[in-house]
Tab-separated table of C-alpha atoms in Angstrom:
chain	number	residue	atom	x	y	z
A	1	MET	CA	37.796	182.322	130.470
A	2	THR	CA	36.535	179.459	128.373
A	3	ASP	CA	34.006	179.991	125.641
A	4	ASP	CA	31.293	178.040	127.405
A	5	THR	CA	31.252	180.578	130.212
A	6	GLU	CA	30.940	183.588	127.961
A	7	LEU	CA	27.508	185.117	128.159
A	8	THR	CA	25.199	184.568	125.252
A	9	GLY	CA	23.476	187.488	123.626
A	10	ALA	CA	20.211	186.647	125.369
A	11	GLU	CA	21.895	186.404	128.756
A	12	ARG	CA	23.739	189.675	128.270
A	13	ALA	CA	20.553	191.371	127.118
A	14	ALA	CA	18.733	190.116	130.209
A	15	LEU	CA	21.436	191.504	132.477
A	16	ASP	CA	21.454	194.788	130.571
A	17	ARG	CA	17.684	195.146	130.922
A	18	TRP	CA	18.060	194.586	134.626
A	19	ARG	CA	20.642	197.350	134.893
A	20	VAL	CA	18.485	200.287	135.893
A	21	ASP	CA	19.796	202.790	138.372
A	22	ALA	CA	17.738	203.850	141.325
A	23	ALA	CA	18.029	207.181	143.054
A	24	ALA	CA	19.026	206.957	146.682
A	25	PRO	CA	16.414	208.118	149.170
A	26	PRO	CA	17.094	211.819	149.757
A	27	HIS	CA	16.947	211.495	153.524
A	28	ILE	CA	20.174	209.492	153.511
A	29	ALA	CA	22.266	212.431	152.337
A	30	GLN	CA	20.909	214.617	155.099
A	31	ALA	CA	21.368	211.879	157.687
A	32	VAL	CA	25.007	211.498	156.701
A	33	VAL	CA	25.631	215.237	156.785
A	34	ASP	CA	23.936	215.556	160.176
A	35	ALA	CA	26.037	212.713	161.570
A	36	LEU	CA	29.220	214.292	160.249
A	37	LYS	CA	28.283	217.606	161.827
A	38	GLN	CA	27.754	215.899	165.146
A	39	ARG	CA	31.225	214.430	164.872
A	40	GLY	CA	32.699	217.793	163.963
A	41	LEU	CA	33.726	216.650	160.498
A	42	ILE	CA	31.562	219.263	158.785
A	43	ALA	CA	31.612	222.902	159.835
A	44	SER	CA	28.455	224.467	161.199
A	45	ARG	CA	25.948	226.010	158.834
A	46	ARG	CA	26.795	229.199	156.971
A	47	PRO	CA	24.542	232.253	156.540
A	48	ARG	CA	21.308	231.648	154.656
A	49	TRP	CA	22.433	233.350	151.438
A	50	ALA	CA	25.615	231.329	151.371
A	51	ALA	CA	23.693	228.137	152.013
A	52	ALA	CA	21.426	228.867	149.077
A	53	THR	CA	24.424	229.437	146.824
A	54	LEU	CA	26.032	226.205	147.944
A	55	ALA	CA	22.810	224.282	147.498
A	56	ALA	CA	22.592	225.544	143.934
A	57	ALA	CA	26.191	224.499	143.358
A	58	ALA	CA	25.467	221.072	144.776
A	59	LEU	CA	22.473	220.688	142.511
A	60	LEU	CA	24.594	221.725	139.564
A	61	ALA	CA	27.244	219.243	140.583
A	62	ALA	CA	24.593	216.573	140.934
A	63	PHE	CA	23.422	217.212	137.405
A	64	VAL	CA	26.943	217.171	136.023
A	65	ALA	CA	27.809	214.077	138.007
A	66	GLY	CA	24.596	212.320	137.158
A	67	SER	CA	24.962	212.980	133.500
A	68	PHE	CA	28.547	213.117	132.520
A	69	MET	CA	31.056	211.917	135.066
A	70	PRO	CA	33.150	209.046	133.768
A	71	ARG	CA	33.357	205.675	135.483
A	72	SER	CA	36.731	206.692	136.800
A	73	ASP	CA	39.283	209.269	135.807
A	74	ARG	CA	41.930	206.564	135.613
A	75	LEU	CA	39.996	204.374	133.237
A	76	SER	CA	38.052	206.840	131.186
A	77	SER	CA	41.077	208.790	130.079
A	78	ARG	CA	42.332	205.674	128.329
A	79	GLU	CA	39.033	204.565	126.891
A	80	PRO	CA	38.195	205.357	123.287
A	81	GLN	CA	35.201	207.465	122.368
A	82	PHE	CA	32.350	206.346	120.178
A	83	VAL	CA	29.677	208.342	118.443
A	84	LEU	CA	26.111	207.141	118.238
A	85	LEU	CA	24.614	208.859	115.202
A	86	LEU	CA	20.844	208.901	115.503
A	87	TYR	CA	18.728	208.840	112.384
A	88	SER	CA	15.008	209.421	112.370
A	89	GLY	CA	12.521	206.628	112.550
A	90	ASP	CA	8.914	206.450	111.550
A	91	ASP	CA	7.585	206.359	115.058
A	92	ALA	CA	6.075	209.703	115.956
A	93	ALA	CA	5.961	209.424	119.712
A	94	SER	CA	4.840	212.468	121.600
A	95	ALA	CA	7.628	214.962	122.091
A	96	PRO	CA	7.397	215.292	125.883
A	97	SER	CA	7.567	211.569	126.486
A	98	ARG	CA	10.416	211.144	124.005
A	99	ARG	CA	12.329	214.020	125.560
A	100	GLU	CA	12.053	212.572	129.036
A	101	GLU	CA	12.899	209.097	127.816
A	102	TYR	CA	16.100	210.088	126.032
A	103	THR	CA	17.242	212.279	128.866
A	104	ALA	CA	16.540	209.587	131.434
A	105	TRP	CA	18.440	207.074	129.347
A	106	ALA	CA	21.513	209.294	129.116
A	107	ARG	CA	21.407	209.945	132.814
A	108	THR	CA	21.068	206.248	133.534
A	109	ILE	CA	24.106	205.529	131.403
A	110	ALA	CA	26.024	208.286	133.151
A	111	GLY	CA	24.788	207.071	136.497
A	112	ARG	CA	26.617	203.843	135.835
A	113	GLY	CA	29.766	205.869	135.493
A	114	THR	CA	29.991	205.992	131.721
A	115	ALA	CA	30.894	209.373	130.291
A	116	ILE	CA	28.192	210.413	127.850
A	117	SER	CA	27.153	213.608	126.203
A	118	GLY	CA	24.961	214.531	123.304
A	119	LEU	CA	23.873	217.332	121.081
A	120	GLU	CA	21.014	217.969	118.754
A	121	LEU	CA	21.494	218.724	115.081
A	122	VAL	CA	19.054	221.278	113.759
A	123	ASP	CA	18.340	221.953	110.125
A	124	SER	CA	17.995	225.408	108.732
A	125	PRO	CA	14.342	226.307	108.092
A	126	ASP	CA	14.423	224.882	104.576
A	127	ALA	CA	17.206	222.296	104.441
A	128	PRO	CA	20.655	221.517	105.832
A	129	LEU	CA	23.401	223.908	104.838
A	130	SER	CA	26.031	222.401	102.583
A	131	LEU	CA	29.520	223.537	101.681
A	132	PRO	CA	31.629	224.622	99.864
A	133	SER	CA	28.863	226.633	98.286
A	134	ASP	CA	25.874	227.891	100.166
A	135	THR	CA	23.470	225.473	98.571
A	136	THR	CA	20.854	223.119	99.871
A	137	LEU	CA	21.319	219.380	99.755
A	138	PRO	CA	19.479	217.604	96.962
A	139	ALA	CA	16.414	215.623	97.870
A	140	ALA	CA	18.156	212.408	96.903
A	141	MET	CA	20.776	212.804	99.620
A	142	PRO	CA	20.757	210.142	102.338
A	143	ALA	CA	18.923	210.929	105.531
A	144	GLN	CA	20.736	213.280	107.839
A	145	PRO	CA	21.409	212.439	111.486
A	146	ARG	CA	19.130	214.231	113.888
A	147	GLY	CA	21.519	214.123	116.803
A	148	PHE	CA	24.243	212.165	118.429
A	149	PHE	CA	25.619	210.875	121.674
A	150	VAL	CA	29.298	210.520	122.463
A	151	VAL	CA	30.251	207.802	124.942
A	152	ARG	CA	33.450	206.411	126.299
A	153	ALA	CA	33.693	202.625	126.259
A	154	ARG	CA	36.365	200.010	126.581
A	155	ASP	CA	35.844	198.743	123.060
A	156	PHE	CA	33.396	198.591	120.206
A	157	ALA	CA	31.474	195.718	121.780
A	158	GLU	CA	30.773	197.691	124.927
A	159	ALA	CA	29.792	200.750	122.907
A	160	ARG	CA	27.411	198.574	120.925
A	161	ARG	CA	25.840	197.218	124.097
A	162	ILE	CA	25.256	200.778	125.261
A	163	ALA	CA	23.796	201.757	121.898
A	164	GLU	CA	21.454	198.770	121.958
A	165	THR	CA	19.827	200.133	125.088
A	166	CYS	CA	19.136	203.553	123.542
A	167	PRO	CA	15.391	204.248	123.391
A	168	HIS	CA	15.830	205.640	119.884
A	169	LEU	CA	15.741	202.064	118.580
A	170	ARG	CA	12.426	201.384	120.243
A	171	HIS	CA	10.953	204.311	118.357
A	172	GLY	CA	11.956	202.924	114.999
A	173	GLY	CA	15.081	205.024	114.660
A	174	ARG	CA	18.434	203.841	113.420
A	175	ILE	CA	21.775	204.273	115.144
A	176	VAL	CA	25.102	204.256	113.377
A	177	LEU	CA	28.016	203.571	115.695
A	178	ARG	CA	31.431	204.997	114.833
A	179	ARG	CA	34.656	205.126	116.763
A	180	VAL	CA	36.281	208.523	117.209
A	181	ALA	CA	39.832	208.688	115.938
A	182	SER	CA	42.243	208.863	118.833
B	1	MET	CA	11.525	219.714	114.758
B	2	GLU	CA	11.889	216.040	115.593
B	3	PRO	CA	11.169	214.996	119.166
B	4	PHE	CA	14.761	213.923	119.493
B	5	ASP	CA	15.965	217.408	118.685
B	6	ARG	CA	14.159	218.713	121.713
B	7	ALA	CA	15.265	215.780	123.841
B	8	ALA	CA	18.907	216.203	122.951
B	9	ALA	CA	18.667	219.892	123.675
B	10	LEU	CA	18.510	218.981	127.342
B	11	ILE	CA	21.850	217.279	127.177
B	12	LYS	CA	24.712	219.690	127.013
B	13	MET	CA	28.356	219.002	126.517
B	14	PRO	CA	30.260	218.595	129.772
B	15	TRP	CA	32.378	221.338	131.207
B	16	PRO	CA	35.311	220.947	133.552
B	17	ALA	CA	34.168	219.806	136.957
B	18	VAL	CA	35.975	220.156	140.240
B	19	SER	CA	38.091	217.073	140.673
B	20	ASP	CA	37.523	214.533	143.396
B	21	THR	CA	40.946	215.356	144.754
B	22	GLU	CA	40.034	219.023	145.147
B	23	LEU	CA	36.699	218.230	146.786
B	24	ILE	CA	38.375	215.821	149.192
B	25	ARG	CA	40.972	218.448	150.055
B	26	ARG	CA	38.272	221.039	150.742
B	27	PHE	CA	36.316	218.613	152.886
B	28	VAL	CA	39.305	217.409	154.903
B	29	ASP	CA	41.003	220.781	155.308
B	30	ALA	CA	38.021	223.095	155.657
B	31	ARG	CA	35.213	220.710	156.732
B	32	ASP	CA	33.364	222.095	153.720
B	33	GLU	CA	29.792	220.820	153.566
B	34	SER	CA	29.303	221.789	149.933
B	35	ALA	CA	32.391	219.841	148.923
B	36	PHE	CA	31.079	216.762	150.685
B	37	ARG	CA	27.659	217.131	149.121
B	38	MET	CA	29.227	217.400	145.673
B	39	LEU	CA	31.190	214.216	146.269
B	40	TYR	CA	28.030	212.539	147.497
B	41	ALA	CA	26.001	213.673	144.506
B	42	ARG	CA	28.702	212.642	142.082
B	43	HIS	CA	29.250	209.098	143.317
B	44	THR	CA	26.072	208.006	145.049
B	45	PRO	CA	24.035	207.086	141.944
B	46	ALA	CA	26.545	204.490	140.809
B	47	VAL	CA	27.313	203.126	144.261
B	48	TYR	CA	23.684	202.962	145.311
B	49	GLY	CA	22.701	201.332	142.033
B	50	LEU	CA	25.264	198.631	142.662
B	51	LEU	CA	24.104	198.121	146.242
B	52	ARG	CA	20.491	197.805	145.121
B	53	ARG	CA	21.391	195.189	142.550
B	54	LEU	CA	23.373	193.191	145.068
B	55	ALA	CA	20.840	193.558	147.864
B	56	GLY	CA	17.920	192.357	145.774
B	57	ARG	CA	14.647	192.835	147.564
B	58	ALA	CA	16.350	193.788	150.799
B	59	VAL	CA	16.206	197.473	149.915
B	60	SER	CA	16.852	198.506	153.495
B	61	ASP	CA	20.184	196.676	153.338
B	62	ALA	CA	21.220	198.868	150.432
B	63	ASP	CA	20.025	202.014	152.206
B	64	ASP	CA	21.859	201.144	155.414
B	65	ALA	CA	25.021	200.157	153.562
B	66	LEU	CA	25.035	203.406	151.594
B	67	GLN	CA	24.654	205.536	154.696
B	68	GLU	CA	27.261	203.610	156.639
B	69	ALA	CA	29.661	203.646	153.697
B	70	TRP	CA	29.566	207.419	153.381
B	71	LEU	CA	30.085	207.844	157.107
B	72	ARG	CA	33.092	205.547	157.084
B	73	ALA	CA	34.462	207.146	153.966
B	74	ALA	CA	34.132	210.631	155.435
B	75	VAL	CA	35.803	209.619	158.661
B	76	ASN	CA	38.698	208.035	156.777
B	77	LEU	CA	38.989	210.493	153.905
B	78	ALA	CA	42.089	212.092	155.367
B	79	GLY	CA	43.801	208.745	154.954
B	80	PHE	CA	42.697	208.237	151.348
B	81	ARG	CA	45.946	207.875	149.447
B	82	GLY	CA	44.638	207.775	145.911
B	83	ASP	CA	46.074	204.357	145.103
B	84	SER	CA	42.761	203.674	143.400
B	85	THR	CA	40.114	206.126	142.275
B	86	PHE	CA	37.816	207.537	144.906
B	87	ARG	CA	34.910	205.696	143.279
B	88	THR	CA	36.667	202.347	143.585
B	89	TRP	CA	37.683	203.080	147.162
B	90	LEU	CA	34.149	204.096	148.120
B	91	THR	CA	32.657	201.092	146.369
B	92	GLY	CA	34.915	198.777	148.347
B	93	ILE	CA	33.735	200.351	151.593
B	94	ALA	CA	30.103	200.088	150.516
B	95	LEU	CA	30.448	196.409	149.658
B	96	ASN	CA	32.021	195.740	153.042
B	97	CYS	CA	29.101	197.489	154.716
B	98	LEU	CA	26.632	195.424	152.725
B	99	ARG	CA	28.406	192.185	153.593
B	100	GLU	CA	28.410	193.072	157.271
B	101	ARG	CA	24.702	193.832	157.083
B	102	ARG	CA	24.069	190.486	155.377
B	103	ARG	CA	25.979	188.641	158.076
B	104	ARG	CA	23.957	190.312	160.790
B	105	VAL	CA	20.704	189.417	159.057
B	106	GLN	CA	21.816	185.821	158.537
B	107	GLN	CA	22.707	185.599	162.212
B	108	VAL	CA	19.278	186.851	163.177
B	109	ASN	CA	17.626	184.408	160.807
B	110	ALA	CA	19.740	181.563	162.140
B	111	ASP	CA	18.337	182.337	165.561
B	112	GLY	CA	14.874	181.825	164.162
B	113	ASP	CA	13.847	185.433	164.021
B	114	VAL	CA	13.167	186.239	160.386
B	115	ASP	CA	13.799	189.745	159.136
B	116	PRO	CA	10.733	190.482	156.990
B	117	LEU	CA	12.815	192.647	154.682
B	118	ASP	CA	15.199	189.851	153.914
B	119	VAL	CA	12.779	187.094	153.034
B	120	ARG	CA	14.087	185.722	149.760
B	121	THR	CA	11.894	183.119	148.233
B	122	THR	CA	11.630	181.697	144.757
B	123	ARG	CA	8.086	180.482	144.647
B	124	ALA	CA	7.411	177.757	142.130
B	125	ASP	CA	4.363	179.549	140.824
B	126	ARG	CA	6.206	182.719	140.001
B	127	SER	CA	8.406	183.336	136.990
B	128	LEU	CA	12.073	183.838	137.752
B	129	ASP	CA	13.628	187.031	136.519
B	130	VAL	CA	17.255	188.055	136.640
B	131	ALA	CA	16.954	189.387	140.170
B	132	ASP	CA	15.365	186.150	141.330
B	133	VAL	CA	18.102	184.060	139.789
B	134	LEU	CA	20.854	186.169	141.292
B	135	GLU	CA	19.266	185.935	144.698
B	136	THR	CA	19.584	182.166	144.559
B	137	MET	CA	23.340	182.501	144.127
B	138	SER	CA	25.882	182.837	146.904
B	139	ALA	CA	27.098	186.343	147.610
B	140	MET	CA	30.631	185.617	146.426
B	141	HIS	CA	29.416	184.541	143.019
B	142	ARG	CA	26.676	187.155	142.719
B	143	ASP	CA	29.039	189.983	143.652
B	144	VAL	CA	31.559	189.127	140.959
B	145	LEU	CA	28.913	188.529	138.296
B	146	VAL	CA	27.187	191.825	138.985
B	147	LEU	CA	30.420	193.790	139.211
B	148	HIS	CA	31.820	192.347	135.997
B	149	ASP	CA	28.857	191.624	133.749
B	150	VAL	CA	26.448	194.297	134.904
B	151	GLU	CA	28.607	197.131	136.211
B	152	GLY	CA	31.465	196.649	133.773
B	153	TYR	CA	34.270	196.406	136.323
B	154	THR	CA	37.528	194.795	135.243
B	155	HIS	CA	38.973	191.895	137.209
B	156	GLU	CA	41.645	194.276	138.488
B	157	GLU	CA	39.000	196.614	139.870
B	158	ILE	CA	37.042	193.716	141.349
B	159	SER	CA	40.235	192.601	143.010
B	160	ASP	CA	40.533	196.060	144.570
B	161	VAL	CA	36.982	196.434	145.815
B	162	LEU	CA	36.455	192.875	147.043
B	163	GLY	CA	39.983	192.303	148.291
B	164	ILE	CA	40.467	189.095	146.336
B	165	GLU	CA	43.076	187.927	143.862
B	166	ILE	CA	42.507	188.592	140.174
B	167	GLY	CA	42.602	184.871	139.491
B	168	THR	CA	39.956	184.311	142.130
B	169	SER	CA	37.782	186.929	140.504
B	170	LYS	CA	38.091	185.167	137.159
B	171	SER	CA	37.316	181.729	138.526
B	172	ARG	CA	34.335	183.038	140.484
B	173	LEU	CA	33.016	184.773	137.401
B	174	SER	CA	33.288	181.586	135.400
B	175	ARG	CA	31.384	179.638	138.037
B	176	ALA	CA	28.857	182.445	138.509
B	177	ARG	CA	28.091	182.503	134.798
B	178	GLN	CA	27.569	178.754	134.800
B	179	LEU	CA	25.178	179.035	137.732
B	180	PHE	CA	23.347	181.943	136.147
B	181	ARG	CA	22.997	180.032	132.902
B	182	GLU	CA	21.671	176.894	134.588
B	183	ARG	CA	19.134	178.733	136.710
B	184	TRP	CA	18.057	181.363	134.240
B	185	ARG	CA	17.461	178.695	131.633
B	186	GLY	CA	15.097	177.097	134.082
B	187	ALA	CA	13.117	180.253	134.490
B	188	PRO	CA	9.770	180.154	132.701
B	189	ALA	CA	9.989	183.834	131.766
B	190	ALA	CA	13.373	183.307	130.174
B	191	LYS	CA	12.113	180.413	128.135
B	192	GLU	CA	9.141	182.379	126.924
B	193	SER	CA	11.255	185.363	125.981
B	194	ARG	CA	13.409	183.290	123.710
B	195	THR	CA	10.681	181.468	121.867
């Protein structure tokens, strides 16, 4: 590939912005299942209690798949992991909207087949716990991360592109990107 | 507590999921509906997202291709050999379904009967966005550009799902990027966004 056909930052950003997953209409799943039943490829319906259990399992699987399944087992197992450390910004958006936004973003990333997970980091009531002694961090310490996401990506550049789409940046937050030691 | 703390609380670390191989085995051997629904839930978001991007405004094409792809995949699952991942295999089927749908629509249009869902215009008085630009490109270029630069597929994977040589994938990508650059540069919205 010659340099003149590499995408510019603006072009890549435009394509990234366009990359928004859409949920399939729910009736399609049922139509497929009905068709497979007609062809005898799916067994007839089980008792009601069993159906409810299976539906719950399917919903659980949908959540897991929608949020965390890697692009492919073959590729993801070889891909390095990166941590997106999220530091607070000044923007005080309302909690409900921020919660939905971050969750939707993670699910969108996962929906594209990228393995992603995240956890919150919660301070003790007064201040973060520090070791080796049970003391509080001095006020002059740098800001502490409020949470993180872990993603699998082919390389640092791809991880950066993912991080650049994180809504945390739009709210004035900072993201520090680090590669996990393999 | 910061809003992010509460947002991140919704996102838990993953736990081991049933493998595709196990779900396929349960579906093929036991005609297990739950296994099929799990496979569907796991892979549909990515496949449908790709179909929507390639279908542009012809949303019904994406819907039809998704439904047909899952039917074909289910019918042929017993013959799935695992040479590629299930996702790649399913994606290849879905792209074939979409191409067949496009050909049928083009045939209808060629006969003078326009499918209202497949009217693709680029009006001069309307700003071009990425979707508009891609819709002006031929399918062979658009498919490779979307798979590589939007979906993140490698040329090897594109070779698998489109049934083309790796070298062909690379040359099409090069040409597709040139076309995208020429046409997106001409889009008023793009110009404005960079000034």
